[in-house]
mmCIF file of C-alpha atoms in Angstrom:
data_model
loop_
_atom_site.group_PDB
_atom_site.id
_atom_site.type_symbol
_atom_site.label_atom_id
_atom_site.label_comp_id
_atom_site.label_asym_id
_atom_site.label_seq_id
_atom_site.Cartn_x
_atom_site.Cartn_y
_atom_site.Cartn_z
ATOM 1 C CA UNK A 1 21.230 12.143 49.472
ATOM 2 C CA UNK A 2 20.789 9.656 46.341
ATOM 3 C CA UNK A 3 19.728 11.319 43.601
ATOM 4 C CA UNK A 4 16.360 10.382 41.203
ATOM 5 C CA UNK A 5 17.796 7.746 38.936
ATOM 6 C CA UNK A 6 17.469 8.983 35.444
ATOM 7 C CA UNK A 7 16.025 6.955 32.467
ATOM 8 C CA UNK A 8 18.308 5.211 30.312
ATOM 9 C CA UNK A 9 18.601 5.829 26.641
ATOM 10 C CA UNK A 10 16.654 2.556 25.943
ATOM 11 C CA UNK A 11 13.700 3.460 28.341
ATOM 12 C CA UNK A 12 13.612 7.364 26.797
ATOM 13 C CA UNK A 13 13.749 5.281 22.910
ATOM 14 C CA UNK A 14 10.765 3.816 24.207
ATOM 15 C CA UNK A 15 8.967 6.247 25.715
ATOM 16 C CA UNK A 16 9.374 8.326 22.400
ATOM 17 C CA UNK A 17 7.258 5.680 20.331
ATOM 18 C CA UNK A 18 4.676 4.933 23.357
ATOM 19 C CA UNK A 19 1.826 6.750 22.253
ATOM 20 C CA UNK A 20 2.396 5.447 18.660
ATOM 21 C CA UNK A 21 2.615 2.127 19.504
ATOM 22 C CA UNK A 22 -0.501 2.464 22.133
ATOM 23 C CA UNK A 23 -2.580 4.061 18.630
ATOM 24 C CA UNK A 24 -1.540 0.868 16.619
ATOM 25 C CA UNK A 25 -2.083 -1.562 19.231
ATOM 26 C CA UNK A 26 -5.441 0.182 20.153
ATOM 27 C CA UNK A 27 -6.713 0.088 16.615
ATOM 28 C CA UNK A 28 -5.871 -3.332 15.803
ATOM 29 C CA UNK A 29 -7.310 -4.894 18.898
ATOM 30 C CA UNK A 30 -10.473 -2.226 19.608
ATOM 31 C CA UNK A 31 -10.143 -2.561 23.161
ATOM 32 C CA UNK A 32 -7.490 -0.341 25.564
ATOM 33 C CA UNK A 33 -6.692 -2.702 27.928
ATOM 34 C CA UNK A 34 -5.664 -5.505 25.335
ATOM 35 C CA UNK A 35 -3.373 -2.159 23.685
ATOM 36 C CA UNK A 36 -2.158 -1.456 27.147
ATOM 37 C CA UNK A 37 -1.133 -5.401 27.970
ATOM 38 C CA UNK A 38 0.510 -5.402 24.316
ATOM 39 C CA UNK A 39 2.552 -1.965 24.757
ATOM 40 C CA UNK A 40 3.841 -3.449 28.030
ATOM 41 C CA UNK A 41 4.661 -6.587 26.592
ATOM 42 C CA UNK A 42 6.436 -4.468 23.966
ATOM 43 C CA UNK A 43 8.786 -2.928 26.630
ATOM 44 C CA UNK A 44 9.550 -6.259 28.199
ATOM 45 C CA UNK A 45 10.981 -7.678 24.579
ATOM 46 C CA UNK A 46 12.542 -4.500 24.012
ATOM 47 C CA UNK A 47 14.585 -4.589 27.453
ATOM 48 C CA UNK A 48 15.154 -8.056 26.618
ATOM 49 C CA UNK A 49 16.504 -7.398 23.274
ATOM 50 C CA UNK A 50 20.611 -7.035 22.270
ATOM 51 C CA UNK A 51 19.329 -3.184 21.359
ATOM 52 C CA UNK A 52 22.957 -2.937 19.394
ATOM 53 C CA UNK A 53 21.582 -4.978 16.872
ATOM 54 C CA UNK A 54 18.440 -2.453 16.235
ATOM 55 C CA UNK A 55 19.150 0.301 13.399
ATOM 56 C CA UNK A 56 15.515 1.609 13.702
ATOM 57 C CA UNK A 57 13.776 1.670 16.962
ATOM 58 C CA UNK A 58 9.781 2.678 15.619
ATOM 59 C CA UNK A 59 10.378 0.209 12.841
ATOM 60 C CA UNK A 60 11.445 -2.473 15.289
ATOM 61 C CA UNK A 61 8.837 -1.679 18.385
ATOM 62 C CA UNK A 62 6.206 -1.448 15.582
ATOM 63 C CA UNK A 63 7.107 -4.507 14.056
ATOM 64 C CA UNK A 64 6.788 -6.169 17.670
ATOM 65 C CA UNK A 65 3.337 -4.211 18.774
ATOM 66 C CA UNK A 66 1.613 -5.224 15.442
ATOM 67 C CA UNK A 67 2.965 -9.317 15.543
ATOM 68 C CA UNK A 68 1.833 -9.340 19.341
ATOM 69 C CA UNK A 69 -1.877 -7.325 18.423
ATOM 70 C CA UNK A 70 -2.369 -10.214 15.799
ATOM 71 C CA UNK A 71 -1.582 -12.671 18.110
ATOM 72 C CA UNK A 72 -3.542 -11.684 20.756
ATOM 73 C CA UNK A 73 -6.543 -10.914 18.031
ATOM 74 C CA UNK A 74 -6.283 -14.434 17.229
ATOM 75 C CA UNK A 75 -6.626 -16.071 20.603
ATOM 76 C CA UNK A 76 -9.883 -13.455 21.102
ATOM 77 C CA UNK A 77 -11.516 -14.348 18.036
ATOM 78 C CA UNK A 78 -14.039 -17.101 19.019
ATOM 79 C CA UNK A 79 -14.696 -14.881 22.308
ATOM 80 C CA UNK A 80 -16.094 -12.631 19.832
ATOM 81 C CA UNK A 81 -17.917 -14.458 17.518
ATOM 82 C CA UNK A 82 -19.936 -16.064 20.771
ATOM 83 C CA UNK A 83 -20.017 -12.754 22.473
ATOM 84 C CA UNK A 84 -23.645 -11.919 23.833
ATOM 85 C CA UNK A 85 -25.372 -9.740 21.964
ATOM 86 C CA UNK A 86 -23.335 -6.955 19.214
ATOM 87 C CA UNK A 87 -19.661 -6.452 20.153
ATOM 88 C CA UNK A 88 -18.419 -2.912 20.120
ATOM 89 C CA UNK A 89 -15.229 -1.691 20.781
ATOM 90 C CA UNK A 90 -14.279 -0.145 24.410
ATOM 91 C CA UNK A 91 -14.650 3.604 23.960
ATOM 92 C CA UNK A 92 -11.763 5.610 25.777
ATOM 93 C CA UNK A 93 -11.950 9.409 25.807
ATOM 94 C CA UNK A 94 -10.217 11.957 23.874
ATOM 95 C CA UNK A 95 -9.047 15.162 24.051
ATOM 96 C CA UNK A 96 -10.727 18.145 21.752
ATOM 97 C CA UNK A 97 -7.520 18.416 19.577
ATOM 98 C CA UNK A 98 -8.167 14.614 18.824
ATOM 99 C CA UNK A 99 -11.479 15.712 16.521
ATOM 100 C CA UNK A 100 -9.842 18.883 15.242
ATOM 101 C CA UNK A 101 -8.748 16.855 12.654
ATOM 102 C CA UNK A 102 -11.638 15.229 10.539
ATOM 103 C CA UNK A 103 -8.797 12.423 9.694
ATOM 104 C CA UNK A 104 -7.622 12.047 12.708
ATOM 105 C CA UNK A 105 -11.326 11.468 14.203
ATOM 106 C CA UNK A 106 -12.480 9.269 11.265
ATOM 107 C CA UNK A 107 -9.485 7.186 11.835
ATOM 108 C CA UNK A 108 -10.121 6.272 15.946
ATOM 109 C CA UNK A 109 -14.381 6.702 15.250
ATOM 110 C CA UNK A 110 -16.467 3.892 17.025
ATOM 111 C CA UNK A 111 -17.442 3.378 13.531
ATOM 112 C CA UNK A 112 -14.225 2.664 11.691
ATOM 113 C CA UNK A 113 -13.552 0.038 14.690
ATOM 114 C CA UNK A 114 -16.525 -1.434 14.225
ATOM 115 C CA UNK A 115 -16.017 -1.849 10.615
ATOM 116 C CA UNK A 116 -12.346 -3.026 11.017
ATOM 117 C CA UNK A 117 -13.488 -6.003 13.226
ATOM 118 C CA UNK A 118 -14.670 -7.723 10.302
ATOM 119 C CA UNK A 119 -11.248 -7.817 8.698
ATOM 120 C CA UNK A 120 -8.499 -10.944 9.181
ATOM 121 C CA UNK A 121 -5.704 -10.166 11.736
ATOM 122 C CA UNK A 122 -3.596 -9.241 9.200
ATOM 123 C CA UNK A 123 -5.731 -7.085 7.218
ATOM 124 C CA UNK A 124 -6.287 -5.327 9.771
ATOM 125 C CA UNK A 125 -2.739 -4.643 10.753
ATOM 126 C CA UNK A 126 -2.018 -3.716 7.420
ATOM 127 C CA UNK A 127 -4.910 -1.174 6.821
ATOM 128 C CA UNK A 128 -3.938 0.539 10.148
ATOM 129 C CA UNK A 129 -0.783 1.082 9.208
ATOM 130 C CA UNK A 130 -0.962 1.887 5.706
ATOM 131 C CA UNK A 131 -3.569 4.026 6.170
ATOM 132 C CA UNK A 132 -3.663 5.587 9.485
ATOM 133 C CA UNK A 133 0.091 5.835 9.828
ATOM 134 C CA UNK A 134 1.015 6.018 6.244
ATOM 135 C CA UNK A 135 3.703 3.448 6.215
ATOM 136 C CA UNK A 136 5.120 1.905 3.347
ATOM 137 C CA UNK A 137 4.060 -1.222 1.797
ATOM 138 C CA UNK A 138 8.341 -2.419 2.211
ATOM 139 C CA UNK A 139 8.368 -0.900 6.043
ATOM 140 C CA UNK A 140 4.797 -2.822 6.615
ATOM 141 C CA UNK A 141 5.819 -6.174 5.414
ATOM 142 C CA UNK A 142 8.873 -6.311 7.650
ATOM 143 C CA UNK A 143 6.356 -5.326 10.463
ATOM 144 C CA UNK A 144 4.317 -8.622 10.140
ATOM 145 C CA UNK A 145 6.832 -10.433 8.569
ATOM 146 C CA UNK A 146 4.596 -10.782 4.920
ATOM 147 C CA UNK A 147 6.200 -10.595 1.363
ATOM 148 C CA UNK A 148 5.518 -7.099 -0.045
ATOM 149 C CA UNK A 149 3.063 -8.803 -2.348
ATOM 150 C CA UNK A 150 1.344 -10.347 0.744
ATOM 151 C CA UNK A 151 1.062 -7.181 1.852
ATOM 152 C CA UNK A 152 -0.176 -5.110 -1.186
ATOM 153 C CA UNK A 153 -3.294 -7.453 -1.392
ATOM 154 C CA UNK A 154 -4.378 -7.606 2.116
ATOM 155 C CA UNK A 155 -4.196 -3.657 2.102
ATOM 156 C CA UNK A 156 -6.461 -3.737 -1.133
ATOM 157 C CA UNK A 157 -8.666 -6.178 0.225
ATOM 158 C CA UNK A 158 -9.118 -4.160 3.404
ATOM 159 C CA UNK A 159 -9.177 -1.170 1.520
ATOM 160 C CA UNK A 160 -12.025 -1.946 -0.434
ATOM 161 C CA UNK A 161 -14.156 -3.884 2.543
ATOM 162 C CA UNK A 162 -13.579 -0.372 4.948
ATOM 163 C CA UNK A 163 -14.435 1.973 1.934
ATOM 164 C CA UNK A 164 -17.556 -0.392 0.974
ATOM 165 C CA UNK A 165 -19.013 -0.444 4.872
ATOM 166 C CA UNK A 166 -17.453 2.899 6.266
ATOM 167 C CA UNK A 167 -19.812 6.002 6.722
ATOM 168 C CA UNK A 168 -19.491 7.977 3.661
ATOM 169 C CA UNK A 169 -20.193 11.126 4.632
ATOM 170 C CA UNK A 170 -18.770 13.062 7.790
ATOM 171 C CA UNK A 171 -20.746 16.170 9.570
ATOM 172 C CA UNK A 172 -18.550 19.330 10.184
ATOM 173 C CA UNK A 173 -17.148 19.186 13.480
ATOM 174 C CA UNK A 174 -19.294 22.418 14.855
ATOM 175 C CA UNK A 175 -22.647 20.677 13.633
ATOM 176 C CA UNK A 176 -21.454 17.405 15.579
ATOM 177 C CA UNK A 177 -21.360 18.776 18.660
ATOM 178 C CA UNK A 178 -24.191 20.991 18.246
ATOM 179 C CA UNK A 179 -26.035 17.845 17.155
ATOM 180 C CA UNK A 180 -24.821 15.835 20.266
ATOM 181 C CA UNK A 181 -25.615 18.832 22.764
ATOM 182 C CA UNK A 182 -29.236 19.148 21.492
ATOM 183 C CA UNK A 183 -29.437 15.156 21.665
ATOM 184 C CA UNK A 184 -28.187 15.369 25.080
ATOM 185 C CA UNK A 185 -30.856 17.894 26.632
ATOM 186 C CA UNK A 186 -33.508 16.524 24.340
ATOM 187 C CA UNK A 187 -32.840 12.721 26.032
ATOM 188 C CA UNK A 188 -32.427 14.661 29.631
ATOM 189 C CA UNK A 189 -36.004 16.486 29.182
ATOM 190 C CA UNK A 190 -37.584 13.153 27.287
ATOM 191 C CA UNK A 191 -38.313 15.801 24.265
ATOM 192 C CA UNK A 192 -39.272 13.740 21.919
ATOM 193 C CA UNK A 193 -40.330 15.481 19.073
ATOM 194 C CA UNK A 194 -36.622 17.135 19.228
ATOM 195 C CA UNK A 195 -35.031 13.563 19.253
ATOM 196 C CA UNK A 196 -37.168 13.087 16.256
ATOM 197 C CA UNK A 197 -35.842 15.927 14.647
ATOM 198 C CA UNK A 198 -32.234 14.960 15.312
ATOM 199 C CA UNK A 199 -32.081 11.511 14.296
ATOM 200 C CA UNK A 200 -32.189 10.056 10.509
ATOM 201 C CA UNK A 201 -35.087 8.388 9.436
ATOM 202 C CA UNK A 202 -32.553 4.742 9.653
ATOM 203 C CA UNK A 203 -31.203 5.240 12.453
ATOM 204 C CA UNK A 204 -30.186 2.556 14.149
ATOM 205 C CA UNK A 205 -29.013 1.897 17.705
ATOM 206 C CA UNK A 206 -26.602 -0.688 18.886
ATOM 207 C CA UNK A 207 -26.124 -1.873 22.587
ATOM 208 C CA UNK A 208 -23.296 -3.531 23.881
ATOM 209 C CA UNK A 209 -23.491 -5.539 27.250
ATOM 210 C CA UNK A 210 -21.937 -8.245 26.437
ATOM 211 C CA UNK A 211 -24.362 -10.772 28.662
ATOM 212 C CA UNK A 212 -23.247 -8.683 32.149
ATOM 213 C CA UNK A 213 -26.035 -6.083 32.086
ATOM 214 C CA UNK A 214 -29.610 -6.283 30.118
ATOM 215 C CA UNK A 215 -29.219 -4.772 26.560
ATOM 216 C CA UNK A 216 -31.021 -4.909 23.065
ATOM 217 C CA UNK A 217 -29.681 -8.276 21.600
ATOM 218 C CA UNK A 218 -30.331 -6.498 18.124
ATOM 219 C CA UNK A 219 -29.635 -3.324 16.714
ATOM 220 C CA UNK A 220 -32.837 -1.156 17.196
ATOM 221 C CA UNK A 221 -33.873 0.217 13.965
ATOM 222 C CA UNK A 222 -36.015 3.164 13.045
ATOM 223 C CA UNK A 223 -36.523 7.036 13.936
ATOM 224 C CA UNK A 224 -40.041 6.501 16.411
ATOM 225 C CA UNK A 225 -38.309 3.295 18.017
ATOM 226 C CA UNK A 226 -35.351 4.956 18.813
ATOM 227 C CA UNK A 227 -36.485 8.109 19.640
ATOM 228 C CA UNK A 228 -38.927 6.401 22.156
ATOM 229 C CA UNK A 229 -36.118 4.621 23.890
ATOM 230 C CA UNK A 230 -34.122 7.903 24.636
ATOM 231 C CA UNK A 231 -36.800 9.844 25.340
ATOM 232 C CA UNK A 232 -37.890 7.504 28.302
ATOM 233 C CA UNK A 233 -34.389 7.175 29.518
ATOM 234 C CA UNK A 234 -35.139 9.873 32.055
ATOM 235 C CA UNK A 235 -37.197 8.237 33.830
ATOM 236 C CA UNK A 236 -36.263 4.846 33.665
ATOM 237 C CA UNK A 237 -34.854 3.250 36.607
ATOM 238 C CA UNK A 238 -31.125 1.587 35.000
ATOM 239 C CA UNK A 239 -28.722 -1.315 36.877
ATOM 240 C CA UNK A 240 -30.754 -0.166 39.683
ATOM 241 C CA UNK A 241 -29.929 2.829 39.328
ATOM 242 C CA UNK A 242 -32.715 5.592 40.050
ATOM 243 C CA UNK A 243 -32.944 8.303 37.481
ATOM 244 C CA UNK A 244 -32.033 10.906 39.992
ATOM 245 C CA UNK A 245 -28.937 9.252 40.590
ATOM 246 C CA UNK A 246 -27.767 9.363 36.957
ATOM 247 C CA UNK A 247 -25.540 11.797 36.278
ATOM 248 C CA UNK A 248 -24.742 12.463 32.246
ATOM 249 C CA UNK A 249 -21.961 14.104 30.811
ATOM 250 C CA UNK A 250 -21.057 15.467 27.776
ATOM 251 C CA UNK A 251 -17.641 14.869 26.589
ATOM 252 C CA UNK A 252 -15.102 13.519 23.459
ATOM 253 C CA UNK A 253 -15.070 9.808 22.956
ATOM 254 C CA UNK A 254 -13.211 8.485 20.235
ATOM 255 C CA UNK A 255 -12.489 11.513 18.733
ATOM 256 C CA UNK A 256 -16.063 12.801 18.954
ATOM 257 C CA UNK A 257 -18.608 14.136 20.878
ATOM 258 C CA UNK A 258 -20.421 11.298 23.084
ATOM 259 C CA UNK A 259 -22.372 10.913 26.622
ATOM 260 C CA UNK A 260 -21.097 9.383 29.124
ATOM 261 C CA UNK A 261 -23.639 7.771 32.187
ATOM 262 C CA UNK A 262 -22.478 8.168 35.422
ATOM 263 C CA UNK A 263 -24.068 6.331 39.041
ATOM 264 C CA UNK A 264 -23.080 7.013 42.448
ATOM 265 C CA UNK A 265 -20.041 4.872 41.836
ATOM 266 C CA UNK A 266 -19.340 3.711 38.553
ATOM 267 C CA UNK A 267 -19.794 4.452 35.044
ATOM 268 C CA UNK A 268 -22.680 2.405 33.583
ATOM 269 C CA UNK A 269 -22.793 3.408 30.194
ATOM 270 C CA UNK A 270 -21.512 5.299 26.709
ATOM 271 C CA UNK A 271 -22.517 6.713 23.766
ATOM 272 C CA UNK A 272 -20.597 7.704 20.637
ATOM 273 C CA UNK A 273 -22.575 9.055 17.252
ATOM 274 C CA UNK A 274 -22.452 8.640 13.457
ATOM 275 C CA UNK A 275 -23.963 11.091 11.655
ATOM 276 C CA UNK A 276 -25.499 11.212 7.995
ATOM 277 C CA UNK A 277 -24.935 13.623 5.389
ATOM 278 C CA UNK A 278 -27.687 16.167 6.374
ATOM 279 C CA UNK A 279 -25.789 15.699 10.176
ATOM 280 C CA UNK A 280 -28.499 13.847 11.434
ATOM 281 C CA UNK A 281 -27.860 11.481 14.106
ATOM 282 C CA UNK A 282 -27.427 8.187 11.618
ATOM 283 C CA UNK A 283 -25.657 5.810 14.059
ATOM 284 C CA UNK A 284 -25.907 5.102 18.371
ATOM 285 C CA UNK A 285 -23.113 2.813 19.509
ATOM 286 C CA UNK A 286 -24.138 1.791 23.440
ATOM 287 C CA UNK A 287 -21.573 0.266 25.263
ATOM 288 C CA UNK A 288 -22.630 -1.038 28.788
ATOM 289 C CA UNK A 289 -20.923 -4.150 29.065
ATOM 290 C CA UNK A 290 -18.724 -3.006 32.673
ATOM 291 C CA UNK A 291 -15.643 -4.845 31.278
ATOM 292 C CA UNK A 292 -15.335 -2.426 28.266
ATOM 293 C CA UNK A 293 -15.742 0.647 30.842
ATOM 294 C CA UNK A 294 -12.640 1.261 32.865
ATOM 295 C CA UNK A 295 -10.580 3.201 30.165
ATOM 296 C CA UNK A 296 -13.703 5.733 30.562
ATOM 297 C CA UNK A 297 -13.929 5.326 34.459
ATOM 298 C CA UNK A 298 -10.228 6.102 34.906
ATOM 299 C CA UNK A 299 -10.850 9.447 33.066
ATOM 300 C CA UNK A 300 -7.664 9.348 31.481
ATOM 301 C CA UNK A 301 -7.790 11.457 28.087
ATOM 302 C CA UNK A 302 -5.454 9.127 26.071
ATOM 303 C CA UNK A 303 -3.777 10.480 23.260
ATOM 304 C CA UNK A 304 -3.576 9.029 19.866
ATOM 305 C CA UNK A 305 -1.663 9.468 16.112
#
């Protein structure tokens, strides 16, 4: 009887680093199945490579994932800036360890994504590492082949722009969720003086679907607007969709709590939440767009550094 073959030393060296390189792909890109192409890609270079030569395996695979993540945020760009409508990243769903660490959550948020897909390629790559992986300036310019000095003033640059457009304040975990469950059975029973009560007086609401479905073009802005448009959700008929057949469910999304809308057979739709220093509901990313959907659909929890 043959036995299982075993995985070889190279395949176990990259196995080690996958989720790693999955969190810096995923980060620098925004979308899962751009992270997932690039890690693959990864392994194909790294079979391909005389491994001998290779003192440091992370510092090697990273430099590869991060080179490839620019690359392919290059070629993307213009899709973006003629993209339909506001472009938010594709939300994939996280475990409850993922927001046990404020950190952690701020660092994969729908909002930090948002914010880092107004940086350059390489700012971008640099902030993620410096700051959500705490390399060193030396170990990131050998990852995207920079001068150290290259490197020190894209991270301040990026630095600065995150800290200067970033949400300043962030709710204690406990309150989130608490916030997001009321939200949730206040949008369920169209309550809206409890939406009202939930949501900062700013609060805007951005929807995502990206020409395929019918969304606001423009963030909706105000507390009566947007409390209006959730509060009717129950009993507004959606991609056909009859409110009866909508199924809702609460769950983690990027390291926080956030709703996911569910037909007969497909996801349709889902929300993630910033919140304001009072824990108000300050921020409602939408995304809708069916392309940006199937991380969520597969109902893989991925885990992330």
């Amino acid at each position: 009887m043959t036995q299982p073959q075993q995985p070889g030393p190279d395949q176990l060296a990259f196995q080690q680093y996958r989720t790693l390189l999955f969190s810096v792909a995923y980060r620098i890109l925004g979308t899962a199945a751009d992270a997932e192409d690039v890690v693959q890609e990864a392994w194909l270079k790294w079979s391909a490579a005389d491994r001998s030569q290779v003192a440091d395996p992370k510092s090697y695979l990273t430099r590869i994932v991060s080179n490839l993540a620019m690359d392919q945020l290059r070629s993307t760009r213009h899709q973006r800036e003629t993209y339909v409508g506001p472009w938010l990243p594709e939300p994939i769903l996280t475990g409850p360890d993922t927001a046990d660490g404020v950190a952690t959550t701020d660092l994969v948020s729908t909002a930090l994504l948002v914010v880092l897909e107004t940086l350059s390629p390489l700012e971008r790559a640099v902030f993620v590492l410096k700051e959500v992986f705490a390399f060193s300036h030396a170990e990131i310019a050998e990852a995207v082949e920079r001068s150290e000095a290259a490197v020190r003033q894209a991270a301040h640059r990026a630095r600065e722009h995150v800290q200067a457009r970033r949400p300043r304040f962030t709710a204690d975990r406990a309150r989130q969720r608490d916030v997001a469950e009321r939200f949730f059975a206040a949008t369920a029973g169209g309550d809206i003086n409890t939406l009202m009560e939930l949501l900062s007086p700013d609060v805007t609401l951005w929807t995502d679907g990206g020409g395929k479905v019918r969304q606001a073009l423009k963030p909706v802005v105000g507390l009566e607007t947007v409390a209006r448009w959730f509060a009717a959700l129950g009993t507004a008929t959606y991609q056909g969709i009859e409110p009866g057949q909508m199924r809702t469910e609460l769950t983690w999304i990027n390291g926080g709590p956030g709703v996911v809308f569910r037909g007969p057979d497909r996801v349709v739709a889902t929300l993630t939440f910033d919140f304001d220093r009072e824990g108000r509901i300050s921020t409602i990313h939408n995304v809708a767009n069916p392309d940006k959907l199937h991380a969520v659909a597969d109902g893989r929890r991925l885990e992330l550094f």
